[in-house]
PDB file of C-alpha atoms in Angstrom:
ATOM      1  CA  UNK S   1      12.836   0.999   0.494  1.00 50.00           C
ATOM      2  CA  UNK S   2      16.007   0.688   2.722  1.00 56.00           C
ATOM      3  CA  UNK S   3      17.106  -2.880   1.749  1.00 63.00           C
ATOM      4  CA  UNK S   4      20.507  -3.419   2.011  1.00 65.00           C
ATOM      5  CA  UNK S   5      20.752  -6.728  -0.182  1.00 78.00           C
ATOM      6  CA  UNK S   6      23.449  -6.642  -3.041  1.00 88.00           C
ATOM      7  CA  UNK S   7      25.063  -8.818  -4.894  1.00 91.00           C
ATOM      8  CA  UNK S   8      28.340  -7.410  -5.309  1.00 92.00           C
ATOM      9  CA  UNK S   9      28.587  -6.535  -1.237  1.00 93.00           C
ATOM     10  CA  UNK S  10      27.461 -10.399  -0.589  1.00 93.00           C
ATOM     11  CA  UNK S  11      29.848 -12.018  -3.342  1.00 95.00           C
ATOM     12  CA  UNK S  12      32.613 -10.346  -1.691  1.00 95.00           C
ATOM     13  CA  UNK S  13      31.735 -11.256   2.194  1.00 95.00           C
ATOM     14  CA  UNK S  14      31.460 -15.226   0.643  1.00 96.00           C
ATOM     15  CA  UNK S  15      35.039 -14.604  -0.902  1.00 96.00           C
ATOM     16  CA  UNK S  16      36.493 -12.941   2.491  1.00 96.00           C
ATOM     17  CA  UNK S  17      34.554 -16.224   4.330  1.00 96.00           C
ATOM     18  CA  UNK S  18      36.235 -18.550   1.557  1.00 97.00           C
ATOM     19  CA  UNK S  19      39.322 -16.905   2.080  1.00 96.00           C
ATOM     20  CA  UNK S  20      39.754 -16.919   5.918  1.00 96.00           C
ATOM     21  CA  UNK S  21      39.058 -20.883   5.829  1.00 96.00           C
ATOM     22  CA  UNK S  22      41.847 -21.786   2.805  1.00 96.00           C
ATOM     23  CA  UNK S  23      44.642 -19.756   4.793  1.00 95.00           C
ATOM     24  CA  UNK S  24      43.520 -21.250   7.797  1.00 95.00           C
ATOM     25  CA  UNK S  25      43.946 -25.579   6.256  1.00 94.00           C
ATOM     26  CA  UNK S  26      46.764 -23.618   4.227  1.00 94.00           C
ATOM     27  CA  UNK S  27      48.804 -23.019   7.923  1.00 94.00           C
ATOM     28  CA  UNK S  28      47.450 -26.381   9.120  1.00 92.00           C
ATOM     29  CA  UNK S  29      49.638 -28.291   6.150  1.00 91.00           C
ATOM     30  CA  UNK S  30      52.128 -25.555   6.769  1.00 91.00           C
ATOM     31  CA  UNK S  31      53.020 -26.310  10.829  1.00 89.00           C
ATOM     32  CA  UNK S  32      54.073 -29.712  10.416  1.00 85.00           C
ATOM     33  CA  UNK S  33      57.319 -28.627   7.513  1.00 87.00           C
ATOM     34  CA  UNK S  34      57.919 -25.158   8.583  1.00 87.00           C
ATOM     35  CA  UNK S  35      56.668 -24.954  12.328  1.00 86.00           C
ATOM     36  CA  UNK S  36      54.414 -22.864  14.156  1.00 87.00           C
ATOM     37  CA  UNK S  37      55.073 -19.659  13.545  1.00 90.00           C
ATOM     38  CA  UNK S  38      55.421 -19.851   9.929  1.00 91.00           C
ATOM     39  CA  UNK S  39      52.093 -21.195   9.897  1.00 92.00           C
ATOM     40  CA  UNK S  40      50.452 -19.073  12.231  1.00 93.00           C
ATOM     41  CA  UNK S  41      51.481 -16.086   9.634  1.00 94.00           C
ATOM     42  CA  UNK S  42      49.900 -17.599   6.900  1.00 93.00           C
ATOM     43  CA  UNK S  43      46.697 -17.922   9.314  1.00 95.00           C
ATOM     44  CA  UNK S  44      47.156 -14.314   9.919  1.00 95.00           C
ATOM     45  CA  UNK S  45      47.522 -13.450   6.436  1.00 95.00           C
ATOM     46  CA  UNK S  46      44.341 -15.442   5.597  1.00 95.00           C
ATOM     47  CA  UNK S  47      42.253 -13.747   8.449  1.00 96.00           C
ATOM     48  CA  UNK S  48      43.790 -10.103   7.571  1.00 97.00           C
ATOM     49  CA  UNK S  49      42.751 -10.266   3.532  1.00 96.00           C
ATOM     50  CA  UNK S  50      39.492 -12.058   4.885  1.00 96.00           C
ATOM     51  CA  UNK S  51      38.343  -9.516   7.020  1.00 97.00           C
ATOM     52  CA  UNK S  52      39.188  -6.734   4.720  1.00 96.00           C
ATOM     53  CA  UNK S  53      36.596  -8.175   2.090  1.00 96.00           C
ATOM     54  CA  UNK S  54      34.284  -9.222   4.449  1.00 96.00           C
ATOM     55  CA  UNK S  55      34.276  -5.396   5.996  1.00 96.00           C
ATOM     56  CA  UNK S  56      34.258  -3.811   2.364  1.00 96.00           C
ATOM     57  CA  UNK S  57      31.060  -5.875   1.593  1.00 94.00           C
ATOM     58  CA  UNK S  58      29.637  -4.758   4.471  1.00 93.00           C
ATOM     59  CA  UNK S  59      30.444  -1.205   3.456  1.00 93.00           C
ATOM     60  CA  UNK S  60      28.915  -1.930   0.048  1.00 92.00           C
ATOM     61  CA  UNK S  61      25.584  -3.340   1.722  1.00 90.00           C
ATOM     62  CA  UNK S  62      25.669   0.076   3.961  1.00 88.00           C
ATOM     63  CA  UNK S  63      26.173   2.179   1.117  1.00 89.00           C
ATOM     64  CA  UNK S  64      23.521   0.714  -0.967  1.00 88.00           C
ATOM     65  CA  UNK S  65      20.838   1.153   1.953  1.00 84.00           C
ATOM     66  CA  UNK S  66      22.072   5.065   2.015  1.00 82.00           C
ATOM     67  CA  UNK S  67      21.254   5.350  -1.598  1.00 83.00           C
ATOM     68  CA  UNK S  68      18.151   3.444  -1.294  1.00 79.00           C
ATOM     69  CA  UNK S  69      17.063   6.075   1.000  1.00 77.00           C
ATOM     70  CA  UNK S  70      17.026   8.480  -1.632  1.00 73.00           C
ATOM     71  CA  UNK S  71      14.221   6.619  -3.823  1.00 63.00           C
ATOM     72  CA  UNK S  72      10.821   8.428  -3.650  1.00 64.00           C
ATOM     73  CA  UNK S  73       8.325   6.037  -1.838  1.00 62.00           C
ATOM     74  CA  UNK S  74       5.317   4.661  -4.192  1.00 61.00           C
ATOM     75  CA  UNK S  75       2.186   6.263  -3.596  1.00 61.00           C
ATOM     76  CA  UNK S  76       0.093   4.317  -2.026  1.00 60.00           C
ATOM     77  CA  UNK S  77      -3.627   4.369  -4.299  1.00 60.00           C
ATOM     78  CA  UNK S  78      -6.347   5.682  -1.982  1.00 55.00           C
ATOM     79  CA  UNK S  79      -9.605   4.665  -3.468  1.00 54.00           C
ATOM     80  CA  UNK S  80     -11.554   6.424  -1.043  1.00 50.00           C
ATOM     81  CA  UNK S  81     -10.028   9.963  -1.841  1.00 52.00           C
ATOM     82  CA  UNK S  82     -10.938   9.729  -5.377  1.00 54.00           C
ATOM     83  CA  UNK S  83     -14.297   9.115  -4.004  1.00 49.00           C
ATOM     84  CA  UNK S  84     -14.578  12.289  -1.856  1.00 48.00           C
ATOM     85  CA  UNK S  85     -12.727  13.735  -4.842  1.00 49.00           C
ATOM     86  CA  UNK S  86     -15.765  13.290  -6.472  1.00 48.00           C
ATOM     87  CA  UNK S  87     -17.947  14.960  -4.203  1.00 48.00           C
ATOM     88  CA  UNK S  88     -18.567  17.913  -5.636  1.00 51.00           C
ATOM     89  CA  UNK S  89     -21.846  20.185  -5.016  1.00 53.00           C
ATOM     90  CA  UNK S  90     -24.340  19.292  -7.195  1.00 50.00           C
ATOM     91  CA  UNK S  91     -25.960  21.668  -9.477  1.00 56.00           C
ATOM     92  CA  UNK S  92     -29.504  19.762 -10.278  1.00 58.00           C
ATOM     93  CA  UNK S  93     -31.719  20.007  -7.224  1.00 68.00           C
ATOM     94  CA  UNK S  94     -34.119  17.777  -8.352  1.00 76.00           C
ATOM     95  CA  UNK S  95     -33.694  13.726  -9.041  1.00 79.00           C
ATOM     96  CA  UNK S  96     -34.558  12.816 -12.886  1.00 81.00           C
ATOM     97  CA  UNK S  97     -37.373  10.709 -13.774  1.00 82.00           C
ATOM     98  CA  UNK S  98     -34.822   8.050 -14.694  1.00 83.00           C
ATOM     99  CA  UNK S  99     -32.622   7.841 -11.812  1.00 83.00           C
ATOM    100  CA  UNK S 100     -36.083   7.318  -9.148  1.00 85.00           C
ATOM    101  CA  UNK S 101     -37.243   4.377 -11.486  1.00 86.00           C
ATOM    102  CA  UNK S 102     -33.843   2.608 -11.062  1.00 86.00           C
ATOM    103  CA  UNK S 103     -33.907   3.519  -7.363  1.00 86.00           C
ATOM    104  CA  UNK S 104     -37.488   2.706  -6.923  1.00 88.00           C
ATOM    105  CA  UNK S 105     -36.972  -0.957  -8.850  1.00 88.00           C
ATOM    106  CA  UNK S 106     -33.617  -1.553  -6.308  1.00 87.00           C
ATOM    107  CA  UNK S 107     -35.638  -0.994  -3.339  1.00 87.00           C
ATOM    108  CA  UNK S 108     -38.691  -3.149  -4.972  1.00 88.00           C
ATOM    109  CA  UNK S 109     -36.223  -6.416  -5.233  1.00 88.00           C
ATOM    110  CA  UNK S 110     -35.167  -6.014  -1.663  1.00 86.00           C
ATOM    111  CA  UNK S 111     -38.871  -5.971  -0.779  1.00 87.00           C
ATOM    112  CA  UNK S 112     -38.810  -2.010   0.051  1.00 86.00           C
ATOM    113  CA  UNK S 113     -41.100   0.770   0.477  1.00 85.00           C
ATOM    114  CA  UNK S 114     -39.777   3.878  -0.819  1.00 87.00           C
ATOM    115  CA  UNK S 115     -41.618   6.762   0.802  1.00 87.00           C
ATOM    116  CA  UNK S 116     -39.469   9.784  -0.814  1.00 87.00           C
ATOM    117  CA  UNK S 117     -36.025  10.348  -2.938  1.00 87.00           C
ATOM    118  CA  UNK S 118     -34.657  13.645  -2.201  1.00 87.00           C
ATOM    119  CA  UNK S 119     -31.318  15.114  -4.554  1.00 85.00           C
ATOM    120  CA  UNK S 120     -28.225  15.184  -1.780  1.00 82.00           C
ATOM    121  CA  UNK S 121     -26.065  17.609  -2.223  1.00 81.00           C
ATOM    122  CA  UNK S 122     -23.518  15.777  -3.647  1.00 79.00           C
ATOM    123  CA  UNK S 123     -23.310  14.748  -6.818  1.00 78.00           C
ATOM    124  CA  UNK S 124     -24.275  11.392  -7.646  1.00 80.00           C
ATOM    125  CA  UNK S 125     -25.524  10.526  -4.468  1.00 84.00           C
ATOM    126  CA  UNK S 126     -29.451  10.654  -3.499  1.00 85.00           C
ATOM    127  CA  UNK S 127     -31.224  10.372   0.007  1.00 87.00           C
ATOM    128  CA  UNK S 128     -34.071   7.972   0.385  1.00 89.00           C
ATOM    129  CA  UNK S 129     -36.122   7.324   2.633  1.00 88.00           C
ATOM    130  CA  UNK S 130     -38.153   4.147   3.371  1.00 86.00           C
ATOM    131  CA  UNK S 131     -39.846   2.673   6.668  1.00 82.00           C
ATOM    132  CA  UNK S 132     -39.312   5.242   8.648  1.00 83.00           C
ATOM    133  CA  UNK S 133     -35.362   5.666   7.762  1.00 86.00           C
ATOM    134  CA  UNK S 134     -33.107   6.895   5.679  1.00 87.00           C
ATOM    135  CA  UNK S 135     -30.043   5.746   3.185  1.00 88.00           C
ATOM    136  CA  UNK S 136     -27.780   7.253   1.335  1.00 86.00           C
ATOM    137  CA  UNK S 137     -27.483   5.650  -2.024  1.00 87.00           C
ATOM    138  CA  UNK S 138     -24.246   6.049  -4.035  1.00 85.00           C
ATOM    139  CA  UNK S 139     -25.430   6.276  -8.550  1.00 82.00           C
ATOM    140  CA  UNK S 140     -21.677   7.239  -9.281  1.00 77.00           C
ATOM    141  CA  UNK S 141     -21.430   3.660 -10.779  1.00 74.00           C
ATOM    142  CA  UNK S 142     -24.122   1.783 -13.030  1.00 71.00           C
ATOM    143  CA  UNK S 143     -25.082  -0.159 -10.300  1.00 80.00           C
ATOM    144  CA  UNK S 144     -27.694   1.355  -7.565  1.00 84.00           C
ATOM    145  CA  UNK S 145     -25.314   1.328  -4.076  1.00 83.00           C
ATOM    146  CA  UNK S 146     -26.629   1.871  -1.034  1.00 84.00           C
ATOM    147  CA  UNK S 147     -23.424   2.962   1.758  1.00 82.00           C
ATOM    148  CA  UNK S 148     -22.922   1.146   4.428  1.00 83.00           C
ATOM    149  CA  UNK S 149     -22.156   2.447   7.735  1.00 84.00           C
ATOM    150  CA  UNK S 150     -18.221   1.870   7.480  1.00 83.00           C
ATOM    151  CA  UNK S 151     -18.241   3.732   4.204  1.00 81.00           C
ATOM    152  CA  UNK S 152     -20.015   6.404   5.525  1.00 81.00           C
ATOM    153  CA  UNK S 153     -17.173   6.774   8.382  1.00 82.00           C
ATOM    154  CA  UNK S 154     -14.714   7.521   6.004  1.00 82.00           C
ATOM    155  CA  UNK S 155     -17.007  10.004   4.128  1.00 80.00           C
ATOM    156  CA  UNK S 156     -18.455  12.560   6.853  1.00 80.00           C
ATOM    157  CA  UNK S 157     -19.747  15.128   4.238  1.00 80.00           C
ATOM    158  CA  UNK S 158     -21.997  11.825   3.680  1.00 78.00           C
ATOM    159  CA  UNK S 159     -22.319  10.885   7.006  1.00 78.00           C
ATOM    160  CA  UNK S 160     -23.399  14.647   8.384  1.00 81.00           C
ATOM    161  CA  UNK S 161     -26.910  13.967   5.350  1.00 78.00           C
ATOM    162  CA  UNK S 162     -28.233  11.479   7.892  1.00 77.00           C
ATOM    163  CA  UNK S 163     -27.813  13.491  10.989  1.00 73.00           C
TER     164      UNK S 163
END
């Protein structure tokens, strides 16, 4: 975050601003009793302390962007790394008893023939295959998941199953 924005450095630019326009009506009132050139130093006046506080604001406002700069940026959350976080090999090579009925009702509701479920290497993750193709379904949550072909981009250990 490099944001410049501070109170302090804007409060005094405003003030400087301010200040530059009273000197200024100041030598307007002043040229008609003490002539020009008295009033033309009060302008200057005006326009010197002005621009000093405007320029030390602006100082302020480049200052605060340097220290900004030192703040540690916020991690940005990467749900898909925790997911190939998770992939880890998977020690059972076999699919419980449990885990096919789940599958097996899943496919059943979306009017499915399984023909096989075969333990990925992954764990938490199964192959099945049904009319004549293959998914990869995702049982890391309670629900039955099968990936879809963007989620399977961003996972190639996954993707490579179906090649």
């Amino acid at each position: 975050m490099t944001s410049k924005n501070n109170v302090i450095a804007m409060t005094l630019q405003i003030v400087g601003g301010t200040l530059i326009a009273v000197y200024a009506f100041r030598a307007l009132a002043l040229i008609g009793e003490f002539g020009g050139g008295a009033a033309f130093d009060v302008f200057l006046q005006g326009v010197i302390f002005g621009m000093l506080l405007i320029g030390f604001g602006e100082v302020i406002k480049l200052m605060q962007g340097l220290f900004n700069q030192r703040e540690p940026e916020r991690p940005v959350e990467d749900v898909e790394k925790e997911r190939r976080a998770v992939l880890r090999q998977a020690e059972e090579h076999n699919v419980p008893l449990e885990t096919r009925n789940r599958i097996m009702d899943f496919y059943t509701k979306k009017n499915m023939i399984v023909d096989d479920i075969e333990p990925a290497p992954y764990e938490g993750y199964v192959i099945v295959h049904h009319d004549g193709q293959r998914d990869i379904v995702d049982l890391n949550n309670w629900e039955v998941e099968i990936l879809t072909e963007g989620q399977l981009n961003r996972n190639p250990e996954l993707k490579s199953l179906l090649e």
